[in-house]
Short mmCIF file of C-alpha atoms in Angstrom, two decimals:
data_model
loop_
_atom_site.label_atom_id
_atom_site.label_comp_id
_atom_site.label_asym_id
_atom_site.label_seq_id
_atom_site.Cartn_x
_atom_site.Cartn_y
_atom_site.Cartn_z
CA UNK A 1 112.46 91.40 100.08
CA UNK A 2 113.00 89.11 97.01
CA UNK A 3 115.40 90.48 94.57
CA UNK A 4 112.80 90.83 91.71
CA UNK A 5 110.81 93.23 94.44
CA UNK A 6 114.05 95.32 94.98
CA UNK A 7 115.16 95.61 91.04
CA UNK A 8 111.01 96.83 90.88
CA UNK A 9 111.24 99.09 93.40
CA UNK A 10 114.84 100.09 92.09
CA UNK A 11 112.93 100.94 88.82
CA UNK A 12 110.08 102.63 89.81
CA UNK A 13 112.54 104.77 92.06
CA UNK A 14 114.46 105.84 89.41
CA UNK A 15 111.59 107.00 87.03
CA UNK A 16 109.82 108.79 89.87
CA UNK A 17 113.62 110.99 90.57
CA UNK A 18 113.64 110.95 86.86
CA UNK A 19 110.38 113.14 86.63
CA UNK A 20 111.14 115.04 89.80
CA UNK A 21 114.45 116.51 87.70
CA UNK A 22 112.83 116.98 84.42
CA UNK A 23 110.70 119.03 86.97
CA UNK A 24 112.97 121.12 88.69
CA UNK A 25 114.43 124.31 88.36
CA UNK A 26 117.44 123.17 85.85
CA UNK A 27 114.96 120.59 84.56
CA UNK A 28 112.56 120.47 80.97
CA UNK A 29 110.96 123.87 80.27
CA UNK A 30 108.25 121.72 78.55
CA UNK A 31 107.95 119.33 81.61
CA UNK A 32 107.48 122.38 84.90
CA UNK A 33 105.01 123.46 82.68
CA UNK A 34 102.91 120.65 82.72
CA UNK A 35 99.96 120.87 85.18
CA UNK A 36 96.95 117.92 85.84
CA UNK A 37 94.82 120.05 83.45
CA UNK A 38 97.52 119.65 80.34
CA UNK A 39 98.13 116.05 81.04
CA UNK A 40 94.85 115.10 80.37
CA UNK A 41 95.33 114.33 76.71
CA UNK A 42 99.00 112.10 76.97
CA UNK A 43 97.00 110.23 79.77
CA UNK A 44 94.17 109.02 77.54
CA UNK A 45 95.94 108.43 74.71
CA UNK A 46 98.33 106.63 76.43
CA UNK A 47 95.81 103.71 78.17
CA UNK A 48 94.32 103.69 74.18
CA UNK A 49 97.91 102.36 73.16
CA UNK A 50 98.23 100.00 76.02
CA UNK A 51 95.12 98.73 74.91
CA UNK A 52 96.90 98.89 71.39
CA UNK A 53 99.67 96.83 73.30
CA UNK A 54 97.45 94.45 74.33
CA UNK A 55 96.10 93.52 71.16
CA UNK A 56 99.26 93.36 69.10
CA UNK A 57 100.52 90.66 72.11
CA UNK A 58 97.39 89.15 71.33
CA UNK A 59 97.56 88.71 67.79
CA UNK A 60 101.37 88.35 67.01
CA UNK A 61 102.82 87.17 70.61
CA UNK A 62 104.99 90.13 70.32
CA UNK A 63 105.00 91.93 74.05
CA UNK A 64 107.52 94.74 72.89
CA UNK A 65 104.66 97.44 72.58
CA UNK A 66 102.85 96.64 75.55
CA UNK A 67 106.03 96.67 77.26
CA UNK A 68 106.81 100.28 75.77
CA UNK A 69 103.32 101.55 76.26
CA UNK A 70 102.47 100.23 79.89
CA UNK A 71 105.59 102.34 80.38
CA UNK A 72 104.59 105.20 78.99
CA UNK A 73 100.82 104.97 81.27
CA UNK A 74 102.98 104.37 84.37
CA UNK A 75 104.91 108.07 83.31
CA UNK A 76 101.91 109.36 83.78
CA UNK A 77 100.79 107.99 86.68
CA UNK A 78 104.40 108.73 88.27
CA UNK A 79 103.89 112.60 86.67
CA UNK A 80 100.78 112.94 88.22
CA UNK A 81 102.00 111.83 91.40
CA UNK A 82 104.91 114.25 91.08
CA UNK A 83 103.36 116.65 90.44
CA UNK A 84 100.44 116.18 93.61
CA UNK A 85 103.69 116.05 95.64
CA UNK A 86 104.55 119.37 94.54
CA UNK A 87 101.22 120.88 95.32
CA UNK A 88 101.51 118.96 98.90
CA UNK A 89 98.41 116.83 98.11
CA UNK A 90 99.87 113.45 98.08
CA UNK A 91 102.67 111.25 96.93
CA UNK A 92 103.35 108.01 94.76
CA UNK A 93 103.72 106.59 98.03
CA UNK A 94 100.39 107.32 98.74
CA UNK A 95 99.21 106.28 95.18
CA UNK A 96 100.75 102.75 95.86
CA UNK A 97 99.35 102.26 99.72
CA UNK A 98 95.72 103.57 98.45
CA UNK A 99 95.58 100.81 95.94
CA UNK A 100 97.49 98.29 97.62
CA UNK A 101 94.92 99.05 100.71
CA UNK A 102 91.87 98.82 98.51
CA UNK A 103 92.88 95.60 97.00
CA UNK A 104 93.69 93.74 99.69
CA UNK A 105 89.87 95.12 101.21
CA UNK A 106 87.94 94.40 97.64
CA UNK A 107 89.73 90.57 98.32
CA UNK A 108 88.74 89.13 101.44
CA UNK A 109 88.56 85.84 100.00
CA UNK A 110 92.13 86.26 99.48
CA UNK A 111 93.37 87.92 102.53
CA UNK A 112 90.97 87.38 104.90
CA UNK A 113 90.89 90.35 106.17
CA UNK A 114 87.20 91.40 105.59
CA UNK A 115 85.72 94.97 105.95
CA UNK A 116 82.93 95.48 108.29
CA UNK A 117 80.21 97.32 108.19
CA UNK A 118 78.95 99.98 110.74
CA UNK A 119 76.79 97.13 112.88
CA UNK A 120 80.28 95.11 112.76
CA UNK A 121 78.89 92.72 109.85
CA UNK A 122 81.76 91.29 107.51
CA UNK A 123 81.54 92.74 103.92
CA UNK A 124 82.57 89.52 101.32
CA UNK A 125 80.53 91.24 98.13
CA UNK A 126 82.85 93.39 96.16
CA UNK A 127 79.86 95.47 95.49
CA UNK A 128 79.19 95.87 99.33
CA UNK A 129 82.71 96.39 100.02
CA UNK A 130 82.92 99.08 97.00
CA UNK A 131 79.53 100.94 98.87
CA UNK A 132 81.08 101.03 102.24
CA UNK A 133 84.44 102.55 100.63
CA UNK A 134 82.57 105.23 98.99
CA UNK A 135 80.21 105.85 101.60
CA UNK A 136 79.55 109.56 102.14
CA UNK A 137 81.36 110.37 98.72
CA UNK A 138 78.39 109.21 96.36
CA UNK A 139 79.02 112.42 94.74
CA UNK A 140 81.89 111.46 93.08
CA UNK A 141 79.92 109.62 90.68
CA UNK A 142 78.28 112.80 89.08
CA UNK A 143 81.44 113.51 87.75
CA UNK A 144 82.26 110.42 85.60
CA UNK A 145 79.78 111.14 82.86
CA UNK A 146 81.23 114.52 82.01
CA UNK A 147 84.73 112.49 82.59
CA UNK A 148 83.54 110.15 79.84
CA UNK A 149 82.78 112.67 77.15
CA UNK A 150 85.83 114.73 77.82
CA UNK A 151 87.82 111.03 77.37
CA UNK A 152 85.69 110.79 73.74
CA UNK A 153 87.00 114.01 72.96
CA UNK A 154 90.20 113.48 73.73
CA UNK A 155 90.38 110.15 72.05
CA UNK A 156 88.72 111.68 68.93
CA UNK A 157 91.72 114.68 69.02
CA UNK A 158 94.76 111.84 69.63
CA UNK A 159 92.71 109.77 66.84
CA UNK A 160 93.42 112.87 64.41
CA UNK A 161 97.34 113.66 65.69
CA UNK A 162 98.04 110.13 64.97
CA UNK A 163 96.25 110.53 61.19
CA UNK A 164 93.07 107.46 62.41
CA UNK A 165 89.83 108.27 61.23
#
């Protein structure tokens, strides 16, 4: 392991024993509250400022608030997590193998390590590779245009907190 991978991993460590304390008995009343449900709101408005982020790097050079606010998206993502652990669902473990799994299938060109399809056929098309993944869970997609509008709503209620019209 290059040092760079051990400082990340160092890092990422850290903030996920972070959120497991602010979570625990002797922990943040505010945070052992918090449930999926409640964090919909900071999670949204929190991938609107890394967008934010992205355009003040883009316009000034200045990476200080993407920095800040990629931060603040991977708090979530590390809450979340925590709080799936909890529940015994999953882990950020899991989080990171999922992903790491799905990119490494989604890039065959890269890795060459193609996905095959049920008559043994090599899938190269992310599209075909995307199918095959989600094959049998189609349903899943009913559920992104009510995820949409509740994300419009949300933006629309962190646009008024933060005094944008």
């Amino acid at each position: 392991m290059e040092e760079t991978d051990k400082i990340t991993l160092e890092s990422v460590i850290r903030l996920k024993k972070i959120v497991a304390r602010l979570r625990s008995e002797n922990g943040c009343p505010w945070d052992r509250a918090q449930t999926h449900e409640s964090l919909k709101p900071a999670c949204i408005e929190e991938a609107a400022e890394v967008l934010g982020g992205i355009d003040i790097l883009k316009d000034t050079g200045k990476a200080e608030n993407l920095k800040e606010e990629l931060g603040d998206l991977l708090l979530q993502v590390v809450f979340h997590a925590q709080l799936a652990e909890e529940e015994g669902l999953f882990s950020l473990a899991d989080v990171a193998e999922t992903v790491s799994a799905k990119m490494i299938r989604r890039h065959p060109h890269v890795f060459h390590e193609p996905m095959l399809d049920e008559n043994g056929r090599p899938l190269t098309e992310w599209k075909e590779i995307k199918a095959q993944e989600k094959k049998g869970r189609e349903w899943e997609e009913d559920y992104l245009p009510q995820a949409f509008a509740e994300a419009e709503t949300l933006i629309d209620k962190a646009k008024k907190r933060k005094g944008i019209s």
